[in-house]
């Protein structure tokens, strides 16, 4: 039995599920598509899109170019000039080369389009070589991959990220490409053990006669698109890099005579004037770069750079930029480590307090993210262990792991006894692991016995055993 049309004309009016659509004429009406992605229809004005998700109804005019308009699939449509996703124009799209690959991927010569079902939404990926682009069918675990001759990419359910093409779990992908394109100079035609034959440029970049490689090590910092290599190291080809002229600039940047590269990615910096600065910062004639992203609003004449292992700040005389480790690269494009303007920050007073903490006259920052604490003016760092850092203001104790606020600890009274213990007149604090306010421990009788974690009060004895706090009754 055929389902009744959700949208229908009646005289000069249009109805959606018997609800009048106000302000849209039914003259010259024709329904072009009707599926879970929405409804495209035309009238005398042109093309419209209509969609209901829950109680939210979207109705928008799409284009007046009705003659060349066609619905493709999965919410995509196009006319002679552009491609649309659910009625919204995709800027810089190329309708002549556009194709839908699956319910996740579509592509044209300019971009790969990812129709994510997660909160990240529709995404656009532009870092690929169009001539060698290849899509794979989803595997048994639902993972979705695509590749060009330089990289393997995975959509992880939320966004696209680079993957290690040489990992053993991807051998079936390599075998498929090797069978279809055995003579292409690409990652899949590299012989087994190729990495042992590479010539080092320096510590981080390597070459053979065809390619330049960046060696990713596990947990590499400042990574574009959440790089997570699934082996101790991965050798990634730098697109179009020239082995004969390539130079390593620091652990983040390299360049040949034509291009600059950040880790495994070509960036738009000027190779003739580019210089690597501290950490993931760099500078060319146009200005300052961080992690391969250009800071267009920063006065580059005298930038002040502050970095630690987990924090990064840069400022001119007016504006402060702080590291956002989960920042969006651009509209719907995924995430990367970036420094972004801190609107309420103060460029003249920013100072690093520790690896994780910094502050200016207005606020405190934890790993570059503003953190609202009770009293920034009195905020100071205390100590750290292998898992967290501790700080206090005149009101509370703070831990950097999970932005923990110890509200039972009066910061103005807190006395640090040694790297393991502290106390106020009301509570005893253990500074091991991520911190703990001790229950049923008497601060009046509490005393430390050495600098190895041993302590006692009038009822209990405490000690560390293999890094774990132990106790027994006295």
Short mmCIF file of C-alpha atoms in Angstrom, two decimals:
data_model
loop_
_atom_site.label_atom_id
_atom_site.label_comp_id
_atom_site.label_asym_id
_atom_site.label_seq_id
_atom_site.Cartn_x
_atom_site.Cartn_y
_atom_site.Cartn_z
CA UNK A 1 0.00 0.00 0.00
CA UNK A 2 1.42 3.41 -1.01
CA UNK A 3 1.98 5.89 1.81
CA UNK A 4 -0.01 9.12 1.33
CA UNK A 5 2.07 12.16 0.40
CA UNK A 6 3.08 14.21 3.44
CA UNK A 7 2.85 17.42 1.46
CA UNK A 8 -0.05 18.19 -0.89
CA UNK A 9 -1.68 21.12 -2.69
CA UNK A 10 -5.27 22.18 -2.20
CA UNK A 11 -6.29 25.03 -4.46
CA UNK A 12 -3.62 27.69 -4.03
CA UNK A 13 -2.54 26.40 -0.60
CA UNK A 14 -0.03 23.78 0.51
CA UNK A 15 -0.53 21.41 3.42
CA UNK A 16 1.96 19.33 5.36
CA UNK A 17 0.21 16.42 7.10
CA UNK A 18 -3.02 18.45 6.89
CA UNK A 19 -1.30 21.51 8.42
CA UNK A 20 -1.37 24.68 6.31
CA UNK A 21 2.06 25.91 5.22
CA UNK A 22 1.65 29.64 5.39
CA UNK A 23 3.15 31.98 2.83
CA UNK A 24 4.05 29.40 0.16
CA UNK A 25 1.93 29.14 -2.97
CA UNK A 26 0.81 25.82 -4.43
CA UNK A 27 0.81 27.17 -7.99
CA UNK A 28 2.91 24.96 -10.31
CA UNK A 29 3.51 22.60 -7.36
CA UNK A 30 5.48 19.38 -7.81
CA UNK A 31 7.05 17.19 -5.09
CA UNK A 32 10.65 16.25 -6.00
CA UNK A 33 11.58 14.12 -2.98
CA UNK A 34 10.02 12.94 0.26
CA UNK A 35 12.12 10.85 2.65
CA UNK A 36 13.55 10.94 6.17
CA UNK A 37 15.94 13.75 5.15
CA UNK A 38 13.05 16.08 4.29
CA UNK A 39 10.98 17.19 1.32
CA UNK A 40 12.11 19.12 -1.74
CA UNK A 41 9.31 20.62 -3.82
CA UNK A 42 8.91 23.30 -6.45
CA UNK A 43 6.33 25.98 -7.16
CA UNK A 44 6.20 29.05 -9.37
CA UNK A 45 8.94 30.74 -7.30
CA UNK A 46 11.50 27.92 -7.50
CA UNK A 47 12.67 25.15 -5.17
CA UNK A 48 11.73 24.81 -1.48
CA UNK A 49 12.79 22.50 1.32
CA UNK A 50 10.54 21.39 4.18
CA UNK A 51 11.47 19.19 7.13
CA UNK A 52 10.08 18.34 10.56
CA UNK A 53 12.28 16.96 13.33
CA UNK A 54 10.31 16.45 16.53
CA UNK A 55 8.37 19.64 17.06
CA UNK A 56 10.84 21.77 15.06
CA UNK A 57 9.76 22.60 11.51
CA UNK A 58 12.21 23.90 8.92
CA UNK A 59 10.93 25.63 5.81
CA UNK A 60 13.37 27.42 3.49
CA UNK A 61 13.62 28.66 -0.06
CA UNK A 62 16.45 26.84 -1.83
CA UNK A 63 16.97 28.21 -5.35
CA UNK A 64 15.12 29.80 -8.24
CA UNK A 65 16.97 27.57 -10.73
CA UNK A 66 14.24 24.96 -10.92
CA UNK A 67 15.02 23.78 -14.46
CA UNK A 68 18.50 22.49 -13.57
CA UNK A 69 17.58 21.34 -10.06
CA UNK A 70 17.67 17.64 -9.16
CA UNK A 71 17.44 15.64 -5.96
CA UNK A 72 20.30 13.14 -5.59
CA UNK A 73 20.07 11.13 -2.34
CA UNK A 74 20.65 11.30 1.43
CA UNK A 75 19.38 14.89 1.65
CA UNK A 76 21.68 16.13 -1.14
CA UNK A 77 20.43 18.03 -4.18
CA UNK A 78 22.02 20.31 -6.77
CA UNK A 79 21.38 22.83 -9.50
CA UNK A 80 23.82 24.03 -12.16
CA UNK A 81 25.76 26.23 -9.73
CA UNK A 82 25.87 24.57 -6.33
CA UNK A 83 25.12 21.55 -4.14
CA UNK A 84 22.63 21.63 -1.25
CA UNK A 85 22.33 19.56 1.92
CA UNK A 86 18.81 19.58 3.37
CA UNK A 87 18.10 22.80 1.49
CA UNK A 88 21.25 24.63 2.63
CA UNK A 89 23.83 25.74 0.10
CA UNK A 90 27.28 24.11 0.43
CA UNK A 91 29.74 26.88 -0.30
CA UNK A 92 32.55 26.08 -2.76
CA UNK A 93 30.84 22.85 -3.83
CA UNK A 94 31.24 21.59 -7.40
CA UNK A 95 27.97 20.13 -8.74
CA UNK A 96 29.52 18.72 -11.92
CA UNK A 97 31.83 16.35 -10.00
CA UNK A 98 29.57 15.77 -6.98
CA UNK A 99 28.52 12.22 -6.09
CA UNK A 100 27.02 10.49 -3.07
CA UNK A 101 29.12 7.53 -1.92
CA UNK A 102 27.05 6.22 0.99
CA UNK A 103 24.75 7.37 3.79
CA UNK A 104 27.87 8.89 5.40
CA UNK A 105 30.11 10.15 2.59
CA UNK A 106 29.70 12.33 -0.49
CA UNK A 107 32.45 14.06 -2.45
CA UNK A 108 33.35 16.40 -5.27
CA UNK A 109 36.68 17.70 -6.54
CA UNK A 110 36.88 20.21 -3.67
CA UNK A 111 35.83 18.30 -0.54
CA UNK A 112 34.63 15.14 1.15
CA UNK A 113 31.27 15.71 2.84
CA UNK A 114 30.41 13.80 5.99
CA UNK A 115 26.75 13.55 6.96
CA UNK A 116 27.35 12.73 10.61
CA UNK A 117 24.41 11.57 12.70
CA UNK A 118 26.12 12.75 15.89
CA UNK A 119 26.01 16.17 17.51
CA UNK A 120 28.92 17.35 15.35
CA UNK A 121 26.56 17.44 12.38
CA UNK A 122 27.45 17.94 8.73
CA UNK A 123 31.21 18.23 8.14
CA UNK A 124 33.48 19.25 5.29
CA UNK A 125 36.95 17.71 4.84
CA UNK A 126 39.29 19.40 2.34
CA UNK A 127 42.69 17.83 3.15
CA UNK A 128 42.92 15.19 0.41
CA UNK A 129 44.07 14.61 -3.16
CA UNK A 130 41.00 14.41 -5.39
CA UNK A 131 42.61 12.44 -8.22
CA UNK A 132 43.44 9.45 -5.99
CA UNK A 133 40.39 9.54 -3.68
CA UNK A 134 39.00 6.10 -2.84
CA UNK A 135 36.10 5.13 -0.54
CA UNK A 136 35.82 1.78 1.24
CA UNK A 137 32.68 -0.09 2.21
CA UNK A 138 31.95 0.00 5.99
CA UNK A 139 33.62 -2.85 7.88
CA UNK A 140 31.91 -5.26 10.27
CA UNK A 141 32.37 -2.84 13.16
CA UNK A 142 30.77 0.00 11.24
CA UNK A 143 34.04 1.91 10.75
CA UNK A 144 34.16 3.94 7.57
CA UNK A 145 37.38 4.77 5.75
CA UNK A 146 38.54 6.63 2.69
CA UNK A 147 42.01 7.17 1.29
CA UNK A 148 44.15 9.03 -1.17
CA UNK A 149 47.70 8.11 -2.14
CA UNK A 150 49.15 10.00 0.82
CA UNK A 151 46.81 9.21 3.72
CA UNK A 152 44.20 6.90 5.17
CA UNK A 153 41.25 8.66 6.84
CA UNK A 154 38.65 7.28 9.25
CA UNK A 155 35.24 8.63 10.21
CA UNK A 156 34.99 7.61 13.86
CA UNK A 157 31.28 8.32 14.29
CA UNK A 158 31.84 11.96 15.18
CA UNK A 159 34.45 13.46 12.82
CA UNK A 160 37.14 12.52 10.32
CA UNK A 161 40.68 11.87 11.55
CA UNK A 162 43.94 10.67 10.04
CA UNK A 163 44.66 6.99 10.65
CA UNK A 164 47.82 4.87 10.47
CA UNK A 165 47.61 3.10 7.08
CA UNK A 166 50.38 0.65 7.96
CA UNK A 167 48.74 -0.79 11.06
CA UNK A 168 48.09 -4.55 10.81
CA UNK A 169 44.32 -4.07 11.23
CA UNK A 170 44.25 -2.13 7.94
CA UNK A 171 45.95 -4.77 5.81
CA UNK A 172 42.67 -5.62 4.04
CA UNK A 173 42.34 -1.98 2.94
CA UNK A 174 45.92 -1.95 1.70
CA UNK A 175 45.37 -5.23 -0.17
CA UNK A 176 42.28 -3.86 -1.92
CA UNK A 177 44.12 -0.77 -3.15
CA UNK A 178 47.18 -2.77 -4.12
CA UNK A 179 45.03 -5.04 -6.28
CA UNK A 180 43.24 -2.16 -7.96
CA UNK A 181 46.20 0.24 -8.31
CA UNK A 182 49.47 -1.72 -8.05
CA UNK A 183 51.64 0.76 -9.97
CA UNK A 184 50.73 4.02 -8.23
CA UNK A 185 53.34 5.65 -6.02
CA UNK A 186 51.29 5.62 -2.82
CA UNK A 187 51.29 4.45 0.77
CA UNK A 188 49.81 1.09 -0.25
CA UNK A 189 52.68 0.28 -2.65
CA UNK A 190 55.37 0.89 -0.02
CA UNK A 191 57.10 -2.44 0.72
CA UNK A 192 56.96 -4.13 4.11
CA UNK A 193 59.60 -2.70 6.40
CA UNK A 194 60.00 0.46 4.32
CA UNK A 195 60.49 2.53 7.49
CA UNK A 196 63.82 0.80 8.18
CA UNK A 197 65.17 2.05 4.84
CA UNK A 198 64.27 5.72 5.30
CA UNK A 199 66.90 8.44 5.52
CA UNK A 200 66.43 10.85 8.43
CA UNK A 201 66.19 14.55 7.63
CA UNK A 202 66.52 15.11 11.37
CA UNK A 203 64.65 13.64 14.33
CA UNK A 204 61.04 13.86 13.09
CA UNK A 205 61.09 13.89 9.28
CA UNK A 206 62.40 11.14 6.98
CA UNK A 207 62.73 10.58 3.22
CA UNK A 208 63.09 8.01 0.50
CA UNK A 209 63.46 8.69 -3.23
CA UNK A 210 59.71 9.31 -3.65
CA UNK A 211 58.31 10.79 -0.43
CA UNK A 212 58.93 12.78 2.72
CA UNK A 213 57.47 11.25 5.90
CA UNK A 214 56.54 12.61 9.29
CA UNK A 215 57.04 10.16 12.14
CA UNK A 216 54.13 10.32 14.56
CA UNK A 217 54.77 8.91 18.00
CA UNK A 218 52.01 7.87 20.34
CA UNK A 219 50.32 10.71 22.22
CA UNK A 220 51.92 13.36 19.99
CA UNK A 221 50.87 16.83 21.12
CA UNK A 222 49.39 19.62 18.98
CA UNK A 223 47.83 17.17 16.53
CA UNK A 224 45.46 18.17 13.74
CA UNK A 225 42.09 16.45 13.82
CA UNK A 226 42.77 14.47 17.01
CA UNK A 227 45.61 12.33 15.67
CA UNK A 228 45.62 9.06 17.62
CA UNK A 229 48.11 6.62 16.12
CA UNK A 230 47.26 3.05 17.08
CA UNK A 231 50.84 1.90 17.18
CA UNK A 232 53.95 3.25 18.92
CA UNK A 233 54.86 5.12 15.76
CA UNK A 234 53.48 5.77 12.29
CA UNK A 235 55.24 7.13 9.20
CA UNK A 236 52.88 9.44 7.32
CA UNK A 237 53.53 10.78 3.81
CA UNK A 238 53.64 14.56 3.42
CA UNK A 239 51.55 15.43 0.32
CA UNK A 240 53.71 16.61 -2.62
CA UNK A 241 56.79 17.22 -0.46
CA UNK A 242 60.13 17.20 -2.33
CA UNK A 243 62.75 14.93 -0.68
CA UNK A 244 65.59 16.81 -2.39
CA UNK A 245 64.84 20.21 -0.86
CA UNK A 246 63.04 19.30 2.38
CA UNK A 247 64.29 20.63 5.72
CA UNK A 248 63.12 19.99 9.27
CA UNK A 249 62.45 23.23 11.13
CA UNK A 250 61.45 21.77 14.52
CA UNK A 251 59.38 18.86 15.84
CA UNK A 252 56.20 20.42 14.41
CA UNK A 253 57.21 22.09 11.15
CA UNK A 254 59.18 21.27 8.02
CA UNK A 255 59.41 22.82 4.57
CA UNK A 256 60.65 22.28 1.05
CA UNK A 257 61.20 24.94 -1.60
CA UNK A 258 57.48 25.09 -2.43
CA UNK A 259 55.48 24.41 0.75
CA UNK A 260 55.41 24.38 4.55
CA UNK A 261 54.19 21.33 6.48
CA UNK A 262 52.80 21.02 9.99
CA UNK A 263 53.23 17.45 11.20
CA UNK A 264 51.74 15.42 8.32
CA UNK A 265 49.74 18.21 6.70
CA UNK A 266 50.56 20.83 4.04
CA UNK A 267 49.63 24.36 5.15
CA UNK A 268 49.30 27.67 3.30
CA UNK A 269 52.30 29.38 4.91
CA UNK A 270 55.01 31.02 2.78
CA UNK A 271 58.08 28.74 2.61
CA UNK A 272 60.39 31.63 1.67
CA UNK A 273 59.73 33.53 4.91
CA UNK A 274 58.46 30.88 7.35
CA UNK A 275 60.32 30.26 10.59
CA UNK A 276 59.45 27.88 13.39
CA UNK A 277 58.99 29.49 16.79
CA UNK A 278 58.38 28.05 20.23
CA UNK A 279 56.25 24.90 20.47
CA UNK A 280 53.68 24.70 17.67
CA UNK A 281 54.03 28.40 16.78
CA UNK A 282 55.50 29.67 13.53
CA UNK A 283 55.76 32.92 11.60
CA UNK A 284 55.92 33.97 7.96
CA UNK A 285 55.58 37.32 6.18
CA UNK A 286 51.80 37.24 6.69
CA UNK A 287 51.87 36.69 10.44
CA UNK A 288 51.70 34.07 13.19
CA UNK A 289 50.68 30.40 12.86
CA UNK A 290 49.79 27.85 15.54
CA UNK A 291 49.56 24.12 14.82
CA UNK A 292 49.17 24.87 11.12
CA UNK A 293 46.37 27.42 11.55
CA UNK A 294 46.86 31.11 10.73
CA UNK A 295 46.05 33.69 13.41
CA UNK A 296 44.63 36.34 11.13
CA UNK A 297 43.70 38.89 13.83
CA UNK A 298 47.00 38.93 15.70
CA UNK A 299 49.43 41.84 15.37
CA UNK A 300 52.55 39.91 14.40
CA UNK A 301 55.05 42.76 14.84
CA UNK A 302 55.88 41.78 18.43
CA UNK A 303 53.96 38.68 19.55
CA UNK A 304 54.50 37.39 23.07
CA UNK A 305 54.38 33.59 23.27
CA UNK A 306 53.91 31.59 26.48
CA UNK A 307 53.93 27.80 26.38
CA UNK A 308 54.15 24.79 28.65
CA UNK A 309 53.54 21.11 27.95
CA UNK A 310 49.75 21.55 28.28
CA UNK A 311 49.19 25.29 27.79
CA UNK A 312 49.79 27.84 25.06
CA UNK A 313 49.12 31.57 24.97
CA UNK A 314 50.08 34.31 22.54
CA UNK A 315 49.18 37.98 22.72
CA UNK A 316 49.81 41.35 21.16
CA UNK A 317 49.28 44.62 23.02
CA UNK A 318 45.52 44.22 23.01
CA UNK A 319 44.30 40.68 22.39
CA UNK A 320 45.03 37.44 24.24
CA UNK A 321 44.85 34.09 22.45
CA UNK A 322 44.60 30.87 24.48
CA UNK A 323 44.86 27.19 23.55
CA UNK A 324 41.55 25.41 22.98
CA UNK A 325 42.39 21.74 22.74
CA UNK A 326 38.94 20.80 21.42
CA UNK A 327 38.41 23.79 19.13
CA UNK A 328 36.44 23.47 15.90
CA UNK A 329 38.68 23.88 12.85
CA UNK A 330 35.92 25.74 11.03
CA UNK A 331 32.19 25.52 10.47
CA UNK A 332 31.34 21.80 10.68
CA UNK A 333 34.90 20.65 9.94
CA UNK A 334 35.88 18.71 13.05
CA UNK A 335 38.34 19.63 15.79
CA UNK A 336 41.99 20.42 16.45
CA UNK A 337 44.29 22.12 18.93
CA UNK A 338 44.04 25.85 18.20
CA UNK A 339 44.67 29.14 19.94
CA UNK A 340 41.63 31.38 19.82
CA UNK A 341 40.87 34.89 21.08
CA UNK A 342 39.98 35.08 24.77
CA UNK A 343 37.40 37.89 24.75
CA UNK A 344 37.52 38.56 28.49
CA UNK A 345 41.23 37.93 28.82
CA UNK A 346 43.83 40.58 29.59
CA UNK A 347 46.88 40.56 27.33
CA UNK A 348 48.95 42.80 29.60
CA UNK A 349 48.78 40.63 32.73
CA UNK A 350 48.73 37.01 31.50
CA UNK A 351 51.29 34.82 33.30
CA UNK A 352 52.03 31.09 33.45
CA UNK A 353 51.78 29.69 36.97
CA UNK A 354 52.59 26.04 36.21
CA UNK A 355 52.31 23.47 33.46
CA UNK A 356 48.51 23.50 33.67
CA UNK A 357 47.58 26.82 35.31
CA UNK A 358 47.84 30.43 34.15
CA UNK A 359 46.04 33.62 35.11
CA UNK A 360 45.56 37.26 34.23
CA UNK A 361 43.94 40.01 36.28
CA UNK A 362 40.46 38.81 35.31
CA UNK A 363 40.49 35.02 35.34
CA UNK A 364 42.29 31.73 35.82
CA UNK A 365 43.07 29.31 32.97
CA UNK A 366 43.43 25.55 33.11
CA UNK A 367 45.25 24.19 30.04
CA UNK A 368 44.21 27.30 28.14
CA UNK A 369 40.53 27.10 29.08
CA UNK A 370 39.09 29.82 31.30
CA UNK A 371 38.02 28.45 34.68
CA UNK A 372 35.77 30.40 37.01
CA UNK A 373 37.32 30.25 40.48
CA UNK A 374 36.16 32.02 43.62
CA UNK A 375 38.96 34.59 43.79
CA UNK A 376 41.40 34.87 40.85
CA UNK A 377 43.45 37.57 42.59
CA UNK A 378 44.57 35.23 45.40
CA UNK A 379 44.87 32.12 43.20
CA UNK A 380 48.27 30.40 43.51
CA UNK A 381 49.74 26.99 42.66
CA UNK A 382 50.77 24.63 45.43
CA UNK A 383 52.22 21.36 44.15
CA UNK A 384 51.69 18.55 41.66
CA UNK A 385 52.01 14.79 41.40
CA UNK A 386 51.98 12.43 38.41
CA UNK A 387 48.21 12.83 37.99
CA UNK A 388 47.16 16.34 38.90
CA UNK A 389 48.20 19.81 40.03
CA UNK A 390 46.83 21.58 43.09
CA UNK A 391 46.18 25.28 43.60
CA UNK A 392 44.25 27.44 46.03
CA UNK A 393 42.71 30.84 46.47
CA UNK A 394 41.52 32.41 49.71
CA UNK A 395 38.30 30.39 49.46
CA UNK A 396 38.94 26.85 48.18
CA UNK A 397 41.45 24.19 47.11
CA UNK A 398 41.50 23.25 43.39
CA UNK A 399 42.72 20.21 41.45
CA UNK A 400 43.52 20.24 37.74
CA UNK A 401 42.13 16.75 37.13
CA UNK A 402 38.51 17.22 36.09
CA UNK A 403 38.45 20.82 37.31
CA UNK A 404 37.93 19.67 40.87
CA UNK A 405 36.92 22.17 43.55
CA UNK A 406 37.46 21.01 47.14
CA UNK A 407 34.84 23.18 48.82
CA UNK A 408 35.44 21.63 52.24
CA UNK A 409 38.96 23.05 52.23
CA UNK A 410 39.38 26.67 53.31
CA UNK A 411 42.12 27.95 51.02
CA UNK A 412 43.17 30.80 53.31
CA UNK A 413 43.84 28.32 56.15
CA UNK A 414 45.40 25.50 54.11
CA UNK A 415 48.89 24.52 55.24
CA UNK A 416 50.93 22.29 52.92
CA UNK A 417 52.85 19.90 55.18
CA UNK A 418 54.78 17.99 52.50
CA UNK A 419 54.15 16.68 48.93
CA UNK A 420 51.53 14.24 50.29
CA UNK A 421 49.65 16.02 53.03
CA UNK A 422 48.04 19.32 53.98
CA UNK A 423 45.52 20.48 56.56
CA UNK A 424 43.32 23.26 57.86
CA UNK A 425 41.83 23.54 61.31
CA UNK A 426 38.87 21.45 60.08
CA UNK A 427 40.16 18.88 57.56
CA UNK A 428 43.18 16.87 56.43
CA UNK A 429 43.97 16.71 52.71
CA UNK A 430 45.81 13.91 50.92
CA UNK A 431 47.59 15.19 47.78
CA UNK A 432 48.11 11.79 46.18
CA UNK A 433 46.50 10.71 42.86
CA UNK A 434 43.76 13.34 42.23
CA UNK A 435 43.43 14.53 45.82
CA UNK A 436 41.16 13.61 48.70
CA UNK A 437 39.68 15.26 51.77
CA UNK A 438 40.20 12.60 54.45
CA UNK A 439 37.20 11.45 56.44
CA UNK A 440 37.42 10.72 60.15
CA UNK A 441 40.95 12.09 60.45
CA UNK A 442 41.60 14.59 63.24
CA UNK A 443 43.56 17.66 62.03
CA UNK A 444 44.39 18.63 65.62
CA UNK A 445 46.40 15.46 66.23
CA UNK A 446 47.50 14.79 62.65
CA UNK A 447 51.25 14.82 61.96
CA UNK A 448 53.52 13.74 59.10
CA UNK A 449 56.28 11.29 60.00
CA UNK A 450 58.49 11.53 56.89
CA UNK A 451 58.52 12.82 53.30
CA UNK A 452 57.43 9.46 51.86
CA UNK A 453 53.75 9.75 52.77
CA UNK A 454 53.81 8.26 56.25
CA UNK A 455 51.59 10.09 58.77
CA UNK A 456 49.26 9.55 61.73
CA UNK A 457 46.61 11.04 63.95
CA UNK A 458 45.56 9.80 67.37
CA UNK A 459 43.62 6.82 65.96
CA UNK A 460 45.13 5.89 62.56
CA UNK A 461 48.50 5.28 60.94
CA UNK A 462 48.98 5.99 57.18
CA UNK A 463 51.65 4.87 54.70
CA UNK A 464 52.15 4.39 50.97
CA UNK A 465 52.56 0.94 49.49
CA UNK A 466 53.29 0.75 45.75
CA UNK A 467 51.89 4.26 45.43
CA UNK A 468 48.59 3.40 47.15
CA UNK A 469 47.61 4.96 50.47
CA UNK A 470 47.18 2.39 53.22
CA UNK A 471 45.94 2.79 56.79
CA UNK A 472 45.47 0.84 60.00
CA UNK A 473 44.27 1.60 63.48
CA UNK A 474 46.92 2.50 65.99
#
